[in-house]
Amino acid sequence: MGMLSASASLGTIMLWDVEDGLIQVDKYLYNSENWIKAGAVLAIGMLTSSVHDDTDAAKALLTEYIADSNPAIVKLAAICGLGIAYAGTNREDILDLLLPIVSDADITIDLSSIAALSAGLVAIGTGNGDVSPVILQAMMERTDTELSHKYARFMALGLSLLFLGTQDTYDTIRETLKAVTHPIGKQAAVLMQVCAYAGTGNVLEVQKMLHLCAEHLGEKDDQLAQAFAVLGVGMIAMGEGVGSEMALRTFDHLMHYGEPYVRRTVPLAMALVCASNPVVGVLDTLNKFSHDNDKAVATSAIFAMGMVGAGTNNARLAQLLRQLATYYHKDADLLFIVRIAQGLLHMGKGTMTINPYHHDRSLLSHTALAGLLVPIVAMINAEKLIMTDSHFLLYFLVRAMYPRFLITFNEELENVSADVRVGQAVDAVGQVGRPKNITGFQTHETPVLLAHSERAELATDKYIPLTNTLEGFVILTKNPDYQEDEEGA
């Protein structure tokens, strides 16, 4: 498995660079070792993700590796690759490749579940009526032992992703799920409810999730549904500041009074609320949990620290992780998670973010949220998934990665340097006059990095931006009324 992850890491190194990336990966596709070959196949999916490519390279290359003649691990990597590459496109030709694998009851449950997850990613948030019946049918046809497999949860996640952000359109599917006698039926129902209201801040839905979290189940009862409810509190409240603060306070109570399974999920839910936003209070809380007696809680907390600081190069967090590496130097599993957290912290040398909100934190990217959800759902049962043979699931984070630069261009798309003020964003809605949108600003020349709660505005009237939110790639036009001598004066 190490070979798979190592060769797949080329996909993250060459991210979004389709031409050079495919040349680099190509030589590993002909390797006699199946694991290395599988890694290269997954790398193709990653480096073509989020890139609109006329040649459709990912489909052309990955289709042959989905065929039955390939070894199971290569097939699994190809299915993941298609899901990552075409997430959010809702393309029928890609779904036609994936759905036969979902419905095929003769193949192993892991292939079928990952295919369901990839299909859910491709048709995310559409409520696609062709995909949901296929996944439901697959759940009903599988035996109880197969549905208890560690990968089966991804079938439920794939089904839930179809309804991400759609709110109450999933009632018929939820009724059908009651026919599934295995506990996965309840898991899928909870996860679907969570996904449907993700980022809405709906207080009633948060209360329903808290009711589920507060139940004291015995050892025998299925606890995964409870873990999904904990994630639900974070996912539903993550959209706005007040809701997030209230959710973080609720998580504190859950840590004190919750069942063991709830406690190990709380740090992951915190990571969802504060992705790439290293709030001091949250870091302190997670650092406290990273020394917990329950190894599963410590694992979740360390991974959450990585996600909270992802791509920020936060010096304080780097220091905490170095201390954890020394503290856990004899425990290989936890040290592995510490190293992953350190990697996330310095992601893109501190120029990237995995926060799913963009456009001044007003729009939620569905594919980015799904990219965070897959590793988090895997981390709920880390000792069976991430710490053994499924660490490649962390690569789904690629869908959430995005540079946090502000880069300005002219109308010919040539790089232009403009003076911008960067400062803490201030909520000026409903204030009289022309209130300031930022406070404590500094003036920089573009390109410039924007932190989670920062906002930029042009310092002079020399250019007029073609968008009202300055972030990412912004096209500027020259202001015809601007006079140069004003600047000199």
Coordinates of C-alpha atoms in Angstrom, one line a residue:
M1 CA 0.0 0.0 0.0
G2 CA 2.9 2.3 0.7
M3 CA 4.0 1.9 -3.0
L4 CA 0.5 2.9 -4.1
S5 CA 0.5 6.1 -2.0
A6 CA 4.1 7.0 -3.0
S7 CA 3.4 6.8 -6.8
A8 CA 0.0 8.5 -6.3
S9 CA 1.8 11.4 -4.6
L10 CA 3.0 12.4 -8.0
G11 CA -0.5 13.4 -8.7
T12 CA -0.4 16.0 -5.9
I13 CA 3.0 17.2 -6.8
M14 CA 2.0 17.8 -10.5
L15 CA -1.5 19.0 -9.4
W16 CA -3.5 20.8 -12.2
D17 CA -0.6 20.4 -14.6
V18 CA -2.1 18.0 -17.1
E19 CA 0.6 18.1 -19.9
D20 CA 3.8 17.7 -17.8
G21 CA 2.0 15.6 -15.2
L22 CA 0.9 12.9 -17.5
I23 CA 4.4 12.6 -18.9
Q24 CA 5.8 12.2 -15.4
V25 CA 3.2 9.6 -14.4
D26 CA 3.3 7.6 -17.6
K27 CA 6.4 5.6 -16.9
Y28 CA 4.8 4.1 -13.7
L29 CA 1.8 2.8 -15.6
Y30 CA 3.9 0.1 -17.2
N31 CA 5.5 -1.1 -13.9
S32 CA 5.1 -4.8 -13.2
E33 CA 4.2 -4.1 -9.6
N34 CA 0.4 -3.7 -9.4
W35 CA 0.5 -1.3 -6.4
I36 CA 2.8 1.2 -8.2
K37 CA 0.6 0.9 -11.3
A38 CA -2.5 1.6 -9.2
G39 CA -0.8 4.6 -7.6
A40 CA -0.1 6.0 -11.1
V41 CA -3.7 5.5 -12.2
L42 CA -4.9 7.4 -9.1
A43 CA -2.4 10.1 -9.8
I44 CA -3.9 10.6 -13.3
G45 CA -7.3 11.3 -11.6
M46 CA -5.8 13.8 -9.2
L47 CA -3.7 15.9 -11.6
T48 CA -6.7 16.2 -14.0
S49 CA -9.1 17.2 -11.2
S50 CA -10.7 20.7 -11.4
V51 CA -9.1 21.2 -14.9
H52 CA -11.3 21.6 -17.9
D53 CA -9.4 19.8 -20.6
D54 CA -10.6 19.5 -24.2
T55 CA -8.8 16.2 -24.7
D56 CA -10.6 14.6 -21.7
A57 CA -7.4 12.8 -20.7
A58 CA -8.7 11.3 -17.5
K59 CA -11.5 9.4 -19.2
A60 CA -9.4 8.3 -22.1
L61 CA -6.7 6.9 -19.8
L62 CA -8.7 5.5 -16.9
T63 CA -11.5 3.7 -18.9
E64 CA -9.1 0.8 -19.8
Y65 CA -8.2 0.3 -16.1
I66 CA -11.8 -0.2 -15.0
A67 CA -12.2 -3.3 -17.2
D68 CA -12.5 -6.7 -15.4
S69 CA -9.2 -8.0 -16.6
N70 CA -7.3 -5.6 -14.3
P71 CA -6.2 -6.6 -10.8
A72 CA -8.7 -5.4 -8.1
I73 CA -6.3 -2.7 -6.6
V74 CA -5.7 -1.1 -10.1
K75 CA -9.5 -1.2 -10.7
L76 CA -10.1 0.4 -7.3
A77 CA -7.6 3.2 -8.0
A78 CA -9.2 3.9 -11.4
I79 CA -12.6 4.2 -9.9
C80 CA -11.3 6.7 -7.3
G81 CA -9.4 8.5 -10.0
L82 CA -12.6 9.0 -12.1
G83 CA -14.5 10.2 -9.0
I84 CA -11.8 12.8 -8.2
A85 CA -11.3 13.9 -11.8
Y86 CA -15.0 14.4 -12.7
A87 CA -16.5 15.4 -9.3
G88 CA -19.4 17.8 -9.8
T89 CA -19.7 17.4 -13.6
N90 CA -22.8 15.1 -13.6
R91 CA -21.6 13.6 -16.9
E92 CA -23.7 10.7 -18.1
D93 CA -20.8 9.0 -19.9
I94 CA -18.8 8.8 -16.6
L95 CA -21.8 7.6 -14.7
D96 CA -22.3 4.9 -17.3
L97 CA -18.8 3.6 -16.5
L98 CA -19.4 3.6 -12.7
L99 CA -23.0 2.4 -12.2
P100 CA -22.5 -1.2 -13.6
I101 CA -19.8 -1.7 -11.0
V102 CA -22.1 -0.4 -8.2
S103 CA -24.9 -2.8 -9.2
D104 CA -22.7 -5.9 -9.9
A105 CA -23.4 -8.1 -6.9
D106 CA -20.7 -10.6 -7.8
I107 CA -17.7 -8.3 -7.2
T108 CA -16.3 -7.4 -3.8
I109 CA -18.1 -4.9 -1.6
D110 CA -15.1 -2.6 -1.5
L111 CA -15.1 -2.0 -5.3
S112 CA -18.8 -1.6 -5.3
S113 CA -18.8 0.9 -2.4
I114 CA -16.0 3.1 -3.9
A115 CA -17.8 3.1 -7.2
A116 CA -20.9 4.3 -5.4
L117 CA -18.8 7.0 -3.8
S118 CA -17.3 8.1 -7.1
A119 CA -20.8 8.1 -8.7
G120 CA -22.0 10.3 -5.8
L121 CA -19.1 12.7 -6.4
V122 CA -19.8 13.0 -10.1
A123 CA -23.5 13.7 -9.6
I124 CA -23.0 15.6 -6.4
G125 CA -25.9 17.8 -5.3
T126 CA -28.1 17.0 -8.3
G127 CA -30.3 14.4 -6.7
N128 CA -29.7 12.4 -9.9
G129 CA -32.7 10.0 -10.3
D130 CA -30.6 7.5 -12.3
V131 CA -27.9 7.1 -9.6
S132 CA -29.8 6.8 -6.4
P133 CA -32.0 3.8 -7.3
V134 CA -28.8 1.9 -8.4
I135 CA -27.1 2.5 -5.0
L136 CA -30.2 1.6 -3.1
Q137 CA -30.7 -1.6 -5.0
A138 CA -27.0 -2.5 -4.4
M139 CA -27.5 -2.0 -0.6
M140 CA -30.6 -4.2 -0.6
E141 CA -28.9 -7.0 -2.5
R142 CA -25.8 -7.3 -0.4
T143 CA -25.7 -9.7 2.6
D144 CA -25.4 -8.4 6.2
T145 CA -21.7 -9.5 6.5
E146 CA -20.9 -7.5 3.3
L147 CA -22.7 -4.4 4.6
S148 CA -20.7 -4.6 7.8
H149 CA -17.5 -4.3 5.8
K150 CA -15.4 -1.3 6.6
Y151 CA -15.9 0.1 3.1
A152 CA -19.7 -0.1 3.1
R153 CA -20.0 3.3 4.7
F154 CA -18.8 4.8 1.4
M155 CA -21.9 3.4 -0.3
A156 CA -24.0 5.4 2.2
L157 CA -21.8 8.5 1.6
G158 CA -22.1 8.2 -2.2
L159 CA -25.9 8.1 -1.9
S160 CA -25.9 11.1 0.5
L161 CA -23.6 13.2 -1.7
L162 CA -26.3 13.1 -4.4
F163 CA -28.5 15.2 -2.1
L164 CA -25.8 17.6 -0.8
G165 CA -27.4 21.0 -0.2
T166 CA -30.8 20.0 -1.7
Q167 CA -32.6 20.3 1.7
D168 CA -35.9 18.3 1.8
T169 CA -36.0 16.6 -1.6
Y170 CA -34.8 13.2 -0.3
D171 CA -38.0 12.0 1.4
T172 CA -38.8 9.1 -1.0
I173 CA -35.2 7.8 -0.7
R174 CA -35.3 8.0 3.1
E175 CA -38.6 5.9 3.1
T176 CA -37.0 3.3 0.9
L177 CA -33.9 3.1 3.2
K178 CA -36.2 1.8 5.9
A179 CA -36.5 -1.4 3.9
V180 CA -32.7 -2.0 4.6
T181 CA -32.7 -4.0 7.8
H182 CA -29.0 -3.7 8.3
P183 CA -27.8 -0.7 10.5
I184 CA -26.3 0.8 7.3
G185 CA -29.9 1.9 6.5
K186 CA -30.0 4.2 9.5
Q187 CA -26.4 5.4 8.9
A188 CA -27.3 6.4 5.3
A189 CA -30.5 8.1 6.5
V190 CA -28.6 10.2 9.0
L191 CA -25.8 11.0 6.6
M192 CA -28.3 12.0 3.9
Q193 CA -30.1 14.4 6.3
V194 CA -26.7 15.9 7.2
C195 CA -25.6 16.4 3.6
A196 CA -29.0 17.8 2.5
Y197 CA -28.8 20.6 5.1
A198 CA -25.0 21.2 4.9
G199 CA -24.0 24.8 5.4
T200 CA -27.6 26.0 5.8
G201 CA -27.3 26.8 9.5
N202 CA -30.8 25.3 10.0
V203 CA -31.3 25.2 13.8
L204 CA -34.0 22.6 13.8
E205 CA -31.8 20.1 11.9
V206 CA -28.9 20.8 14.4
Q207 CA -31.3 20.0 17.2
K208 CA -32.3 16.7 15.6
M209 CA -28.6 15.8 15.3
L210 CA -28.0 16.6 18.9
H211 CA -30.9 14.4 19.9
L212 CA -29.1 11.5 18.1
C213 CA -25.8 12.4 19.7
A214 CA -27.3 12.4 23.2
E215 CA -28.6 8.8 23.0
H216 CA -26.7 6.3 25.2
L217 CA -26.4 3.3 23.0
G218 CA -25.1 0.0 24.3
E219 CA -22.1 -1.7 22.8
K220 CA -24.2 -3.7 20.3
D221 CA -26.1 -0.9 18.8
D222 CA -24.8 0.7 15.7
Q223 CA -22.7 3.7 16.7
L224 CA -21.6 5.0 13.3
A225 CA -25.0 6.7 12.8
Q226 CA -24.2 8.7 16.0
A227 CA -20.8 9.6 14.7
F228 CA -22.4 10.9 11.5
A229 CA -24.8 13.0 13.6
V230 CA -21.8 14.6 15.4
L231 CA -20.4 15.6 12.0
G232 CA -23.8 16.8 11.1
V233 CA -23.8 19.4 13.9
G234 CA -20.6 20.8 12.4
M235 CA -21.6 20.6 8.8
I236 CA -25.0 22.2 9.2
A237 CA -23.6 25.1 11.4
M238 CA -20.4 25.7 9.4
G239 CA -22.0 28.3 7.1
E240 CA -22.0 31.3 9.5
G241 CA -20.0 32.7 12.4
V242 CA -22.5 32.6 15.2
G243 CA -23.6 29.1 14.4
S244 CA -20.0 27.9 14.2
E245 CA -19.2 29.3 17.7
M246 CA -22.3 27.7 19.1
A247 CA -21.4 24.4 17.5
L248 CA -17.9 24.6 19.0
R249 CA -19.4 25.1 22.4
T250 CA -21.7 22.2 21.9
F251 CA -18.7 20.0 21.0
D252 CA -17.2 20.8 24.4
H253 CA -20.2 19.4 26.1
L254 CA -20.2 16.3 23.9
M255 CA -16.5 15.7 24.8
H256 CA -17.5 15.7 28.5
Y257 CA -20.6 13.7 28.4
G258 CA -20.7 11.7 25.1
E259 CA -20.2 8.0 24.4
P260 CA -16.7 6.9 23.3
Y261 CA -17.7 6.8 19.7
V262 CA -19.1 10.3 19.9
R263 CA -15.9 11.6 21.6
R264 CA -13.7 10.3 18.8
T265 CA -15.7 12.1 16.1
V266 CA -15.9 15.5 17.9
P267 CA -12.4 16.6 16.8
L268 CA -13.2 15.8 13.2
A269 CA -16.4 17.8 13.3
M270 CA -14.3 20.7 14.8
A271 CA -12.0 20.4 11.8
L272 CA -14.9 20.7 9.4
V273 CA -16.1 23.9 11.1
C274 CA -12.6 25.5 11.1
A275 CA -11.0 24.0 8.0
S276 CA -7.8 26.1 7.1
N277 CA -8.7 28.5 9.9
P278 CA -6.4 28.1 12.8
V279 CA -8.4 29.7 15.6
V280 CA -6.3 29.7 18.8
G281 CA -9.1 28.4 21.0
V282 CA -9.8 25.4 18.7
L283 CA -6.0 24.6 18.5
D284 CA -5.7 24.6 22.2
T285 CA -8.8 22.3 22.6
L286 CA -7.5 19.9 19.9
N287 CA -4.0 19.9 21.5
K288 CA -5.6 18.8 24.8
F289 CA -7.5 16.0 23.1
S290 CA -4.3 14.8 21.2
H291 CA -3.0 13.5 24.6
D292 CA -6.2 11.7 25.4
N293 CA -6.2 8.2 26.9
D294 CA -8.4 6.9 24.1
K295 CA -6.1 6.3 21.2
A296 CA -8.9 6.9 18.7
V297 CA -9.7 10.4 20.2
A298 CA -6.0 11.3 20.0
T299 CA -5.8 10.1 16.3
S300 CA -8.8 12.2 15.4
A301 CA -7.5 15.2 17.2
I302 CA -4.1 15.1 15.6
F303 CA -5.6 14.8 12.1
A304 CA -8.0 17.6 12.9
M305 CA -5.1 19.8 13.9
G306 CA -3.7 19.2 10.4
M307 CA -7.0 20.1 8.8
V308 CA -7.5 23.2 10.9
G309 CA -4.1 24.6 9.9
A310 CA -4.0 23.2 6.4
G311 CA -2.0 25.4 4.1
T312 CA -1.5 28.2 6.7
N313 CA 2.1 27.5 7.9
N314 CA 0.9 28.5 11.3
A315 CA 4.0 28.7 13.5
R316 CA 2.2 27.8 16.8
L317 CA 0.6 24.7 15.3
A318 CA 3.9 23.7 13.7
Q319 CA 5.5 23.8 17.2
L320 CA 2.6 21.8 18.7
L321 CA 3.0 19.1 16.0
R322 CA 6.7 18.9 16.6
Q323 CA 6.1 18.3 20.3
L324 CA 3.5 15.6 19.4
A325 CA 6.0 13.9 17.1
T326 CA 8.5 13.7 20.0
Y327 CA 5.7 12.5 22.4
Y328 CA 4.5 9.7 20.2
H329 CA 7.9 8.7 18.7
K330 CA 7.3 5.1 19.9
D331 CA 3.8 4.7 18.5
A332 CA 4.1 4.2 14.8
D333 CA 0.4 4.7 14.0
L334 CA 0.0 8.0 15.8
L335 CA 3.4 9.2 14.5
F336 CA 2.1 8.5 11.0
I337 CA -1.0 10.7 11.6
V338 CA 1.3 13.5 13.1
R339 CA 3.4 13.4 9.9
I340 CA 0.2 13.7 7.8
A341 CA -0.9 16.7 9.9
Q342 CA 2.5 18.3 9.4
G343 CA 2.2 17.8 5.7
L344 CA -1.2 19.3 5.6
L345 CA 0.0 22.3 7.7
H346 CA 2.7 23.1 5.1
M347 CA 0.5 22.3 2.1
G348 CA 1.7 24.1 -1.0
K349 CA 4.4 25.8 1.2
G350 CA 1.6 27.7 2.9
T351 CA -0.2 29.0 -0.3
M352 CA -3.2 26.8 -0.3
T353 CA -6.5 26.4 1.5
I354 CA -9.0 23.6 2.0
N355 CA -11.9 25.7 3.2
P356 CA -14.9 24.9 1.1
Y357 CA -16.3 28.5 1.2
H358 CA -15.3 31.0 -1.4
H359 CA -16.4 34.4 -2.8
D360 CA -16.0 36.2 0.5
R361 CA -17.1 33.1 2.4
S362 CA -20.6 33.3 0.9
L363 CA -20.6 30.4 -1.5
L364 CA -20.1 26.7 -0.6
S365 CA -18.3 24.5 -3.1
H366 CA -20.0 21.1 -3.0
T367 CA -17.0 19.2 -4.5
A368 CA -14.6 20.8 -1.9
L369 CA -16.9 19.8 1.0
A370 CA -17.1 16.2 -0.4
G371 CA -13.3 16.2 -0.7
L372 CA -13.2 17.0 3.1
L373 CA -15.9 14.5 4.0
V374 CA -14.3 11.4 2.5
P375 CA -11.1 11.5 4.6
I376 CA -13.2 12.5 7.7
V377 CA -15.6 9.6 7.3
A378 CA -12.6 7.3 6.9
M379 CA -10.9 8.8 10.0
I380 CA -14.0 7.9 12.2
N381 CA -12.6 4.3 12.0
A382 CA -9.0 5.2 11.5
E383 CA -7.5 2.0 12.9
K384 CA -9.2 -0.1 10.3
L385 CA -9.0 2.3 7.3
I386 CA -6.3 5.0 7.3
M387 CA -3.8 3.2 9.6
T388 CA -3.9 -0.1 7.7
D389 CA -4.5 -0.4 3.9
S390 CA -6.7 2.6 2.9
H391 CA -4.5 5.7 3.5
F392 CA -5.0 6.5 -0.2
L393 CA -8.5 7.8 0.8
L394 CA -6.7 10.9 2.1
Y395 CA -6.0 11.9 -1.5
F396 CA -9.7 12.9 -1.9
L397 CA -8.6 16.1 -0.1
V398 CA -7.2 17.2 -3.5
R399 CA -10.8 18.2 -4.4
A400 CA -10.8 20.8 -1.6
M401 CA -7.3 22.3 -2.3
Y402 CA -7.3 25.7 -3.8
P403 CA -4.6 28.5 -3.9
R404 CA -5.4 31.4 -1.6
F405 CA -3.7 34.0 -3.8
L406 CA -5.2 37.1 -5.2
I407 CA -3.8 37.4 -8.7
T408 CA -4.8 40.3 -11.0
F409 CA -4.9 40.3 -14.8
N410 CA -5.7 42.8 -17.5
E411 CA -8.3 42.1 -20.2
E412 CA -5.7 40.2 -22.3
L413 CA -5.1 37.9 -19.3
E414 CA -1.6 39.3 -18.9
N415 CA -0.3 39.6 -15.3
V416 CA -0.8 43.1 -13.9
S417 CA 0.5 44.3 -10.6
A418 CA -1.9 46.5 -8.7
D419 CA -1.9 48.0 -5.2
V420 CA -4.4 46.4 -2.8
R421 CA -5.2 46.9 0.8
V422 CA -5.5 43.6 2.8
G423 CA -7.1 43.6 6.2
Q424 CA -9.5 41.8 8.5
A425 CA -13.0 41.6 7.0
V426 CA -15.7 43.6 8.7
D427 CA -19.4 42.9 8.4
A428 CA -20.8 46.2 7.2
V429 CA -24.3 45.0 6.1
G430 CA -27.1 47.5 6.9
Q431 CA -24.7 50.3 8.1
V432 CA -25.5 53.8 6.9
G433 CA -23.2 55.7 4.5
R434 CA -20.1 54.1 3.1
P435 CA -18.6 52.1 6.0
K436 CA -15.1 50.5 5.7
N437 CA -15.2 46.8 4.7
I438 CA -11.8 46.0 6.2
T439 CA -9.9 47.1 9.3
G440 CA -6.2 47.1 10.2
F441 CA -5.1 46.9 6.6
Q442 CA -1.7 46.8 5.0
T443 CA -1.0 47.8 1.4
H444 CA 0.6 45.2 -0.9
E445 CA 1.2 44.7 -4.6
T446 CA -0.5 41.7 -6.2
P447 CA -0.1 38.8 -6.2
V448 CA -0.9 38.6 -2.5
L449 CA -1.9 35.8 -0.1
L450 CA -5.3 36.1 1.7
A451 CA -5.8 34.4 5.1
H452 CA -9.2 32.9 6.1
S453 CA -10.8 36.0 7.6
E454 CA -9.1 38.6 5.4
R455 CA -10.5 40.7 2.6
A456 CA -8.8 42.8 -0.1
E457 CA -9.8 46.0 -1.9
L458 CA -8.0 48.1 -4.5
A459 CA -5.9 50.9 -3.0
T460 CA -6.2 53.3 -6.0
D461 CA -8.8 54.1 -8.7
K462 CA -6.3 53.2 -11.4
Y463 CA -8.2 50.0 -12.3
I464 CA -11.8 48.8 -12.1
P465 CA -12.3 45.2 -11.1
L466 CA -14.8 43.1 -13.1
T467 CA -15.9 41.4 -9.9
N468 CA -17.1 42.8 -6.6
T469 CA -15.1 40.2 -4.6
L470 CA -11.3 40.4 -4.8
E471 CA -10.0 36.8 -4.4
G472 CA -8.5 34.2 -6.6
F473 CA -8.1 35.4 -10.2
V474 CA -9.4 38.9 -10.9
I475 CA -9.5 40.7 -14.2
L476 CA -9.0 44.5 -14.0
T477 CA -9.8 47.1 -16.6
K478 CA -8.1 50.5 -16.7
N479 CA -10.2 53.4 -15.3
P480 CA -10.6 55.9 -18.2
D481 CA -11.2 58.8 -15.7
Y482 CA -8.1 58.1 -13.6
Q483 CA -5.4 60.8 -13.8
E484 CA -1.8 59.8 -12.9
D485 CA -0.8 63.1 -11.4
E486 CA -3.3 62.6 -8.5
E487 CA -1.0 59.7 -7.3
G488 CA 2.1 61.9 -7.4
A489 CA 0.4 64.6 -5.4

